[in-house]
Amino acid sequence: MTELSNELFQTFNKVIHHYRHYYGMQFSSDHRSFSQIRILKRLNIENGQMQGALAESLDIRPSSLTECLHKLESKHYINRRPDHHDRRITHVFITAAGRAVLKEALDGRNEFTETLFGSLTPDEQQALNELLNKLEDTLADTQHFDFMAEFTKRLAQTKL
């Protein structure tokens, strides 16, 4: 099974590489990043979030978020306003220009995914989705599966 697992892993990495390359091209030409689009998506759902809560909900370091927000603000996709009651708190708002960019990005993503998964039948898409969810559950279930401990143990067993 190790040979097949390695082949699966290599194929998976190739798919991820191509995904990042082709999907990422959509953003790089307009000097946007995945992080910036994630921020705009989150703000579109819950506009006016406190900057700290936004960093937490996106699992981004506050310093990285501040850098992304600065870039988004310079393009007029967001604006930041201090809280009326506590000037130490900053709220972040998506602008109409930000919503337009987000719509464009989501439309591009939809076109990309239709092209990517269009080579699979609906049944194959469903099966792939179930398998990927199973892998995601395995990686997310750190309570029952310490991936790094298991990896280290298996690596030690394979050394000559």
mmCIF file with all atom_site columns, C-alpha atoms in Angstrom:
data_model
loop_
_atom_site.group_PDB
_atom_site.id
_atom_site.type_symbol
_atom_site.label_atom_id
_atom_site.label_alt_id
_atom_site.label_comp_id
_atom_site.label_asym_id
_atom_site.label_entity_id
_atom_site.label_seq_id
_atom_site.pdbx_PDB_ins_code
_atom_site.Cartn_x
_atom_site.Cartn_y
_atom_site.Cartn_z
_atom_site.occupancy
_atom_site.B_iso_or_equiv
_atom_site.pdbx_formal_charge
_atom_site.auth_seq_id
_atom_site.auth_comp_id
_atom_site.auth_asym_id
_atom_site.auth_atom_id
_atom_site.pdbx_PDB_model_num
ATOM 1   C CA . MET A 1 1   ? 0.000   0.000  0.000   1.00 0.00 ? 1   MET A CA 1
ATOM 2   C CA . THR A 1 2   ? 2.963   2.350  0.563   1.00 0.00 ? 2   THR A CA 1
ATOM 3   C CA . GLU A 1 3   ? 3.716   2.585  -3.165  1.00 0.00 ? 3   GLU A CA 1
ATOM 4   C CA . LEU A 1 4   ? 0.087   3.405  -3.933  1.00 0.00 ? 4   LEU A CA 1
ATOM 5   C CA . SER A 1 5   ? -0.041  5.920  -1.062  1.00 0.00 ? 5   SER A CA 1
ATOM 6   C CA . ASN A 1 6   ? 3.066   7.624  -2.402  1.00 0.00 ? 6   ASN A CA 1
ATOM 7   C CA . GLU A 1 7   ? 1.610   7.726  -5.910  1.00 0.00 ? 7   GLU A CA 1
ATOM 8   C CA . LEU A 1 8   ? -1.636  9.205  -4.558  1.00 0.00 ? 8   LEU A CA 1
ATOM 9   C CA . PHE A 1 9   ? 0.330   11.789 -2.619  1.00 0.00 ? 9   PHE A CA 1
ATOM 10  C CA . GLN A 1 10  ? 2.380   12.783 -5.671  1.00 0.00 ? 10  GLN A CA 1
ATOM 11  C CA . THR A 1 11  ? -0.725  13.037 -7.848  1.00 0.00 ? 11  THR A CA 1
ATOM 12  C CA . PHE A 1 12  ? -2.504  15.070 -5.174  1.00 0.00 ? 12  PHE A CA 1
ATOM 13  C CA . ASN A 1 13  ? 0.482   17.442 -4.965  1.00 0.00 ? 13  ASN A CA 1
ATOM 14  C CA . LYS A 1 14  ? 0.490   17.858 -8.748  1.00 0.00 ? 14  LYS A CA 1
ATOM 15  C CA . VAL A 1 15  ? -3.214  18.728 -8.712  1.00 0.00 ? 15  VAL A CA 1
ATOM 16  C CA . ILE A 1 16  ? -2.639  21.261 -5.905  1.00 0.00 ? 16  ILE A CA 1
ATOM 17  C CA . HIS A 1 17  ? 0.321   22.745 -7.800  1.00 0.00 ? 17  HIS A CA 1
ATOM 18  C CA . HIS A 1 18  ? -1.703  23.186 -10.995 1.00 0.00 ? 18  HIS A CA 1
ATOM 19  C CA . TYR A 1 19  ? -4.663  24.525 -9.038  1.00 0.00 ? 19  TYR A CA 1
ATOM 20  C CA . ARG A 1 20  ? -2.536  27.169 -7.343  1.00 0.00 ? 20  ARG A CA 1
ATOM 21  C CA . HIS A 1 21  ? -0.861  28.094 -10.615 1.00 0.00 ? 21  HIS A CA 1
ATOM 22  C CA . TYR A 1 22  ? -3.934  28.448 -12.799 1.00 0.00 ? 22  TYR A CA 1
ATOM 23  C CA . TYR A 1 23  ? -6.390  29.670 -10.189 1.00 0.00 ? 23  TYR A CA 1
ATOM 24  C CA . GLY A 1 24  ? -3.776  31.994 -8.726  1.00 0.00 ? 24  GLY A CA 1
ATOM 25  C CA . MET A 1 25  ? -3.227  33.618 -12.122 1.00 0.00 ? 25  MET A CA 1
ATOM 26  C CA . GLN A 1 26  ? -6.719  35.096 -11.822 1.00 0.00 ? 26  GLN A CA 1
ATOM 27  C CA . PHE A 1 27  ? -5.613  37.132 -8.824  1.00 0.00 ? 27  PHE A CA 1
ATOM 28  C CA . SER A 1 28  ? -1.989  37.906 -9.636  1.00 0.00 ? 28  SER A CA 1
ATOM 29  C CA . SER A 1 29  ? -2.847  39.821 -12.803 1.00 0.00 ? 29  SER A CA 1
ATOM 30  C CA . ASP A 1 30  ? -4.873  42.276 -10.711 1.00 0.00 ? 30  ASP A CA 1
ATOM 31  C CA . HIS A 1 31  ? -2.446  42.273 -7.769  1.00 0.00 ? 31  HIS A CA 1
ATOM 32  C CA . ARG A 1 32  ? -4.893  40.484 -5.492  1.00 0.00 ? 32  ARG A CA 1
ATOM 33  C CA . SER A 1 33  ? -4.253  37.511 -3.267  1.00 0.00 ? 33  SER A CA 1
ATOM 34  C CA . PHE A 1 34  ? -6.264  34.614 -1.913  1.00 0.00 ? 34  PHE A CA 1
ATOM 35  C CA . SER A 1 35  ? -6.075  36.242 1.516   1.00 0.00 ? 35  SER A CA 1
ATOM 36  C CA . GLN A 1 36  ? -7.521  39.483 0.205   1.00 0.00 ? 36  GLN A CA 1
ATOM 37  C CA . ILE A 1 37  ? -10.424 37.646 -1.434  1.00 0.00 ? 37  ILE A CA 1
ATOM 38  C CA . ARG A 1 38  ? -11.027 35.661 1.784   1.00 0.00 ? 38  ARG A CA 1
ATOM 39  C CA . ILE A 1 39  ? -11.205 38.926 3.718   1.00 0.00 ? 39  ILE A CA 1
ATOM 40  C CA . LEU A 1 40  ? -13.673 40.415 1.256   1.00 0.00 ? 40  LEU A CA 1
ATOM 41  C CA . LYS A 1 41  ? -15.812 37.238 1.391   1.00 0.00 ? 41  LYS A CA 1
ATOM 42  C CA . ARG A 1 42  ? -15.916 37.368 5.181   1.00 0.00 ? 42  ARG A CA 1
ATOM 43  C CA . LEU A 1 43  ? -16.806 41.062 5.209   1.00 0.00 ? 43  LEU A CA 1
ATOM 44  C CA . ASN A 1 44  ? -19.494 40.492 2.609   1.00 0.00 ? 44  ASN A CA 1
ATOM 45  C CA . ILE A 1 45  ? -21.085 38.012 5.021   1.00 0.00 ? 45  ILE A CA 1
ATOM 46  C CA . GLU A 1 46  ? -20.571 40.092 8.159   1.00 0.00 ? 46  GLU A CA 1
ATOM 47  C CA . ASN A 1 47  ? -19.711 43.690 7.337   1.00 0.00 ? 47  ASN A CA 1
ATOM 48  C CA . GLY A 1 48  ? -18.262 46.013 9.965   1.00 0.00 ? 48  GLY A CA 1
ATOM 49  C CA . GLN A 1 49  ? -16.379 43.386 11.928  1.00 0.00 ? 49  GLN A CA 1
ATOM 50  C CA . MET A 1 50  ? -13.830 44.415 14.490  1.00 0.00 ? 50  MET A CA 1
ATOM 51  C CA . GLN A 1 51  ? -10.350 43.943 13.099  1.00 0.00 ? 51  GLN A CA 1
ATOM 52  C CA . GLY A 1 52  ? -9.367  41.506 15.868  1.00 0.00 ? 52  GLY A CA 1
ATOM 53  C CA . ALA A 1 53  ? -12.476 39.374 15.364  1.00 0.00 ? 53  ALA A CA 1
ATOM 54  C CA . LEU A 1 54  ? -11.835 39.333 11.625  1.00 0.00 ? 54  LEU A CA 1
ATOM 55  C CA . ALA A 1 55  ? -8.283  38.046 12.159  1.00 0.00 ? 55  ALA A CA 1
ATOM 56  C CA . GLU A 1 56  ? -9.597  35.364 14.486  1.00 0.00 ? 56  GLU A CA 1
ATOM 57  C CA . SER A 1 57  ? -12.427 34.240 12.192  1.00 0.00 ? 57  SER A CA 1
ATOM 58  C CA . LEU A 1 58  ? -10.019 33.914 9.251   1.00 0.00 ? 58  LEU A CA 1
ATOM 59  C CA . ASP A 1 59  ? -7.246  32.363 11.367  1.00 0.00 ? 59  ASP A CA 1
ATOM 60  C CA . ILE A 1 60  ? -4.792  35.027 10.176  1.00 0.00 ? 60  ILE A CA 1
ATOM 61  C CA . ARG A 1 61  ? -2.116  36.651 12.306  1.00 0.00 ? 61  ARG A CA 1
ATOM 62  C CA . PRO A 1 62  ? -3.188  40.221 13.178  1.00 0.00 ? 62  PRO A CA 1
ATOM 63  C CA . SER A 1 63  ? -0.013  41.625 11.575  1.00 0.00 ? 63  SER A CA 1
ATOM 64  C CA . SER A 1 64  ? -0.742  39.766 8.310   1.00 0.00 ? 64  SER A CA 1
ATOM 65  C CA . LEU A 1 65  ? -4.333  40.966 8.386   1.00 0.00 ? 65  LEU A CA 1
ATOM 66  C CA . THR A 1 66  ? -3.197  44.566 8.892   1.00 0.00 ? 66  THR A CA 1
ATOM 67  C CA . GLU A 1 67  ? -0.949  44.305 5.833   1.00 0.00 ? 67  GLU A CA 1
ATOM 68  C CA . CYS A 1 68  ? -3.774  42.848 3.701   1.00 0.00 ? 68  CYS A CA 1
ATOM 69  C CA . LEU A 1 69  ? -6.213  45.476 4.948   1.00 0.00 ? 69  LEU A CA 1
ATOM 70  C CA . HIS A 1 70  ? -3.781  48.225 4.045   1.00 0.00 ? 70  HIS A CA 1
ATOM 71  C CA . LYS A 1 71  ? -3.581  46.899 0.474   1.00 0.00 ? 71  LYS A CA 1
ATOM 72  C CA . LEU A 1 72  ? -7.366  46.517 0.241   1.00 0.00 ? 72  LEU A CA 1
ATOM 73  C CA . GLU A 1 73  ? -7.888  50.004 1.628   1.00 0.00 ? 73  GLU A CA 1
ATOM 74  C CA . SER A 1 74  ? -5.430  51.529 -0.860  1.00 0.00 ? 74  SER A CA 1
ATOM 75  C CA . LYS A 1 75  ? -7.542  50.018 -3.669  1.00 0.00 ? 75  LYS A CA 1
ATOM 76  C CA . HIS A 1 76  ? -10.738 51.340 -2.030  1.00 0.00 ? 76  HIS A CA 1
ATOM 77  C CA . TYR A 1 77  ? -12.132 47.798 -1.540  1.00 0.00 ? 77  TYR A CA 1
ATOM 78  C CA . ILE A 1 78  ? -12.564 48.317 2.209   1.00 0.00 ? 78  ILE A CA 1
ATOM 79  C CA . ASN A 1 79  ? -12.542 51.117 4.705   1.00 0.00 ? 79  ASN A CA 1
ATOM 80  C CA . ARG A 1 80  ? -11.711 51.088 8.380   1.00 0.00 ? 80  ARG A CA 1
ATOM 81  C CA . ARG A 1 81  ? -13.490 53.175 10.979  1.00 0.00 ? 81  ARG A CA 1
ATOM 82  C CA . PRO A 1 82  ? -12.884 53.545 14.693  1.00 0.00 ? 82  PRO A CA 1
ATOM 83  C CA . ASP A 1 83  ? -15.576 52.352 17.082  1.00 0.00 ? 83  ASP A CA 1
ATOM 84  C CA . HIS A 1 84  ? -17.885 55.132 18.291  1.00 0.00 ? 84  HIS A CA 1
ATOM 85  C CA . HIS A 1 85  ? -17.508 54.114 21.937  1.00 0.00 ? 85  HIS A CA 1
ATOM 86  C CA . ASP A 1 86  ? -13.934 52.845 22.060  1.00 0.00 ? 86  ASP A CA 1
ATOM 87  C CA . ARG A 1 87  ? -11.467 54.508 19.677  1.00 0.00 ? 87  ARG A CA 1
ATOM 88  C CA . ARG A 1 88  ? -8.974  51.658 20.220  1.00 0.00 ? 88  ARG A CA 1
ATOM 89  C CA . ILE A 1 89  ? -11.296 49.317 18.279  1.00 0.00 ? 89  ILE A CA 1
ATOM 90  C CA . THR A 1 90  ? -11.379 49.435 14.489  1.00 0.00 ? 90  THR A CA 1
ATOM 91  C CA . HIS A 1 91  ? -14.258 48.144 12.385  1.00 0.00 ? 91  HIS A CA 1
ATOM 92  C CA . VAL A 1 92  ? -13.690 46.998 8.798   1.00 0.00 ? 92  VAL A CA 1
ATOM 93  C CA . PHE A 1 93  ? -16.265 47.552 6.054   1.00 0.00 ? 93  PHE A CA 1
ATOM 94  C CA . ILE A 1 94  ? -16.388 46.282 2.477   1.00 0.00 ? 94  ILE A CA 1
ATOM 95  C CA . THR A 1 95  ? -17.108 48.968 -0.122  1.00 0.00 ? 95  THR A CA 1
ATOM 96  C CA . ALA A 1 96  ? -19.115 48.775 -3.353  1.00 0.00 ? 96  ALA A CA 1
ATOM 97  C CA . ALA A 1 97  ? -15.815 48.444 -5.234  1.00 0.00 ? 97  ALA A CA 1
ATOM 98  C CA . GLY A 1 98  ? -14.861 45.577 -2.909  1.00 0.00 ? 98  GLY A CA 1
ATOM 99  C CA . ARG A 1 99  ? -18.161 43.826 -3.583  1.00 0.00 ? 99  ARG A CA 1
ATOM 100 C CA . ALA A 1 100 ? -17.615 44.200 -7.346  1.00 0.00 ? 100 ALA A CA 1
ATOM 101 C CA . VAL A 1 101 ? -14.122 42.697 -7.095  1.00 0.00 ? 101 VAL A CA 1
ATOM 102 C CA . LEU A 1 102 ? -15.450 39.881 -4.921  1.00 0.00 ? 102 LEU A CA 1
ATOM 103 C CA . LYS A 1 103 ? -18.202 39.105 -7.428  1.00 0.00 ? 103 LYS A CA 1
ATOM 104 C CA . GLU A 1 104 ? -15.648 39.032 -10.233 1.00 0.00 ? 104 GLU A CA 1
ATOM 105 C CA . ALA A 1 105 ? -13.410 36.691 -8.212  1.00 0.00 ? 105 ALA A CA 1
ATOM 106 C CA . LEU A 1 106 ? -16.281 34.359 -7.314  1.00 0.00 ? 106 LEU A CA 1
ATOM 107 C CA . ASP A 1 107 ? -17.479 34.293 -10.934 1.00 0.00 ? 107 ASP A CA 1
ATOM 108 C CA . GLY A 1 108 ? -13.931 33.426 -11.980 1.00 0.00 ? 108 GLY A CA 1
ATOM 109 C CA . ARG A 1 109 ? -13.776 30.700 -9.365  1.00 0.00 ? 109 ARG A CA 1
ATOM 110 C CA . ASN A 1 110 ? -17.051 29.249 -10.629 1.00 0.00 ? 110 ASN A CA 1
ATOM 111 C CA . GLU A 1 111 ? -15.748 29.196 -14.199 1.00 0.00 ? 111 GLU A CA 1
ATOM 112 C CA . PHE A 1 112 ? -12.509 27.612 -13.000 1.00 0.00 ? 112 PHE A CA 1
ATOM 113 C CA . THR A 1 113 ? -14.235 24.879 -11.002 1.00 0.00 ? 113 THR A CA 1
ATOM 114 C CA . GLU A 1 114 ? -16.654 24.109 -13.842 1.00 0.00 ? 114 GLU A CA 1
ATOM 115 C CA . THR A 1 115 ? -13.693 23.675 -16.188 1.00 0.00 ? 115 THR A CA 1
ATOM 116 C CA . LEU A 1 116 ? -11.689 21.672 -13.664 1.00 0.00 ? 116 LEU A CA 1
ATOM 117 C CA . PHE A 1 117 ? -14.431 19.294 -12.588 1.00 0.00 ? 117 PHE A CA 1
ATOM 118 C CA . GLY A 1 118 ? -16.196 19.244 -15.952 1.00 0.00 ? 118 GLY A CA 1
ATOM 119 C CA . SER A 1 119 ? -14.045 16.296 -16.972 1.00 0.00 ? 119 SER A CA 1
ATOM 120 C CA . LEU A 1 120 ? -15.715 14.219 -14.232 1.00 0.00 ? 120 LEU A CA 1
ATOM 121 C CA . THR A 1 121 ? -19.223 12.824 -14.340 1.00 0.00 ? 121 THR A CA 1
ATOM 122 C CA . PRO A 1 122 ? -21.612 13.945 -11.578 1.00 0.00 ? 122 PRO A CA 1
ATOM 123 C CA . ASP A 1 123 ? -21.150 10.529 -9.896  1.00 0.00 ? 123 ASP A CA 1
ATOM 124 C CA . GLU A 1 124 ? -17.359 10.881 -10.048 1.00 0.00 ? 124 GLU A CA 1
ATOM 125 C CA . GLN A 1 125 ? -17.600 14.408 -8.625  1.00 0.00 ? 125 GLN A CA 1
ATOM 126 C CA . GLN A 1 126 ? -19.728 13.102 -5.749  1.00 0.00 ? 126 GLN A CA 1
ATOM 127 C CA . ALA A 1 127 ? -17.299 10.241 -5.067  1.00 0.00 ? 127 ALA A CA 1
ATOM 128 C CA . LEU A 1 128 ? -14.302 12.601 -5.158  1.00 0.00 ? 128 LEU A CA 1
ATOM 129 C CA . ASN A 1 129 ? -16.057 15.014 -2.812  1.00 0.00 ? 129 ASN A CA 1
ATOM 130 C CA . GLU A 1 130 ? -16.758 12.212 -0.338  1.00 0.00 ? 130 GLU A CA 1
ATOM 131 C CA . LEU A 1 131 ? -13.156 10.988 -0.486  1.00 0.00 ? 131 LEU A CA 1
ATOM 132 C CA . LEU A 1 132 ? -11.704 14.467 -0.034  1.00 0.00 ? 132 LEU A CA 1
ATOM 133 C CA . ASN A 1 133 ? -14.053 15.087 2.904   1.00 0.00 ? 133 ASN A CA 1
ATOM 134 C CA . LYS A 1 134 ? -12.817 11.856 4.454   1.00 0.00 ? 134 LYS A CA 1
ATOM 135 C CA . LEU A 1 135 ? -9.189  13.010 4.073   1.00 0.00 ? 135 LEU A CA 1
ATOM 136 C CA . GLU A 1 136 ? -10.072 16.425 5.502   1.00 0.00 ? 136 GLU A CA 1
ATOM 137 C CA . ASP A 1 137 ? -11.775 14.783 8.476   1.00 0.00 ? 137 ASP A CA 1
ATOM 138 C CA . THR A 1 138 ? -8.655  12.688 9.106   1.00 0.00 ? 138 THR A CA 1
ATOM 139 C CA . LEU A 1 139 ? -6.406  15.746 9.091   1.00 0.00 ? 139 LEU A CA 1
ATOM 140 C CA . ALA A 1 140 ? -8.837  17.820 11.164  1.00 0.00 ? 140 ALA A CA 1
ATOM 141 C CA . ASP A 1 141 ? -9.359  15.142 13.818  1.00 0.00 ? 141 ASP A CA 1
ATOM 142 C CA . THR A 1 142 ? -6.192  15.903 15.783  1.00 0.00 ? 142 THR A CA 1
ATOM 143 C CA . GLN A 1 143 ? -7.852  14.619 18.945  1.00 0.00 ? 143 GLN A CA 1
ATOM 144 C CA . HIS A 1 144 ? -7.785  11.051 17.624  1.00 0.00 ? 144 HIS A CA 1
ATOM 145 C CA . PHE A 1 145 ? -4.966  11.250 15.112  1.00 0.00 ? 145 PHE A CA 1
ATOM 146 C CA . ASP A 1 146 ? -1.745  13.084 15.898  1.00 0.00 ? 146 ASP A CA 1
ATOM 147 C CA . PHE A 1 147 ? -0.541  13.354 12.316  1.00 0.00 ? 147 PHE A CA 1
ATOM 148 C CA . MET A 1 148 ? 2.998   14.492 13.130  1.00 0.00 ? 148 MET A CA 1
ATOM 149 C CA . ALA A 1 149 ? 3.511   11.840 15.807  1.00 0.00 ? 149 ALA A CA 1
ATOM 150 C CA . GLU A 1 150 ? 2.245   9.154  13.423  1.00 0.00 ? 150 GLU A CA 1
ATOM 151 C CA . PHE A 1 151 ? 4.403   10.562 10.607  1.00 0.00 ? 151 PHE A CA 1
ATOM 152 C CA . THR A 1 152 ? 7.509   10.631 12.818  1.00 0.00 ? 152 THR A CA 1
ATOM 153 C CA . LYS A 1 153 ? 6.871   7.077  14.019  1.00 0.00 ? 153 LYS A CA 1
ATOM 154 C CA . ARG A 1 154 ? 6.434   5.751  10.477  1.00 0.00 ? 154 ARG A CA 1
ATOM 155 C CA . LEU A 1 155 ? 9.472   7.661  9.252   1.00 0.00 ? 155 LEU A CA 1
ATOM 156 C CA . ALA A 1 156 ? 11.610  6.131  12.010  1.00 0.00 ? 156 ALA A CA 1
ATOM 157 C CA . GLN A 1 157 ? 10.361  2.671  11.037  1.00 0.00 ? 157 GLN A CA 1
ATOM 158 C CA . THR A 1 158 ? 11.372  3.124  7.405   1.00 0.00 ? 158 THR A CA 1
ATOM 159 C CA . LYS A 1 159 ? 14.959  4.297  8.092   1.00 0.00 ? 159 LYS A CA 1
ATOM 160 C CA . LEU A 1 160 ? 17.623  1.717  7.400   1.00 0.00 ? 160 LEU A CA 1
#
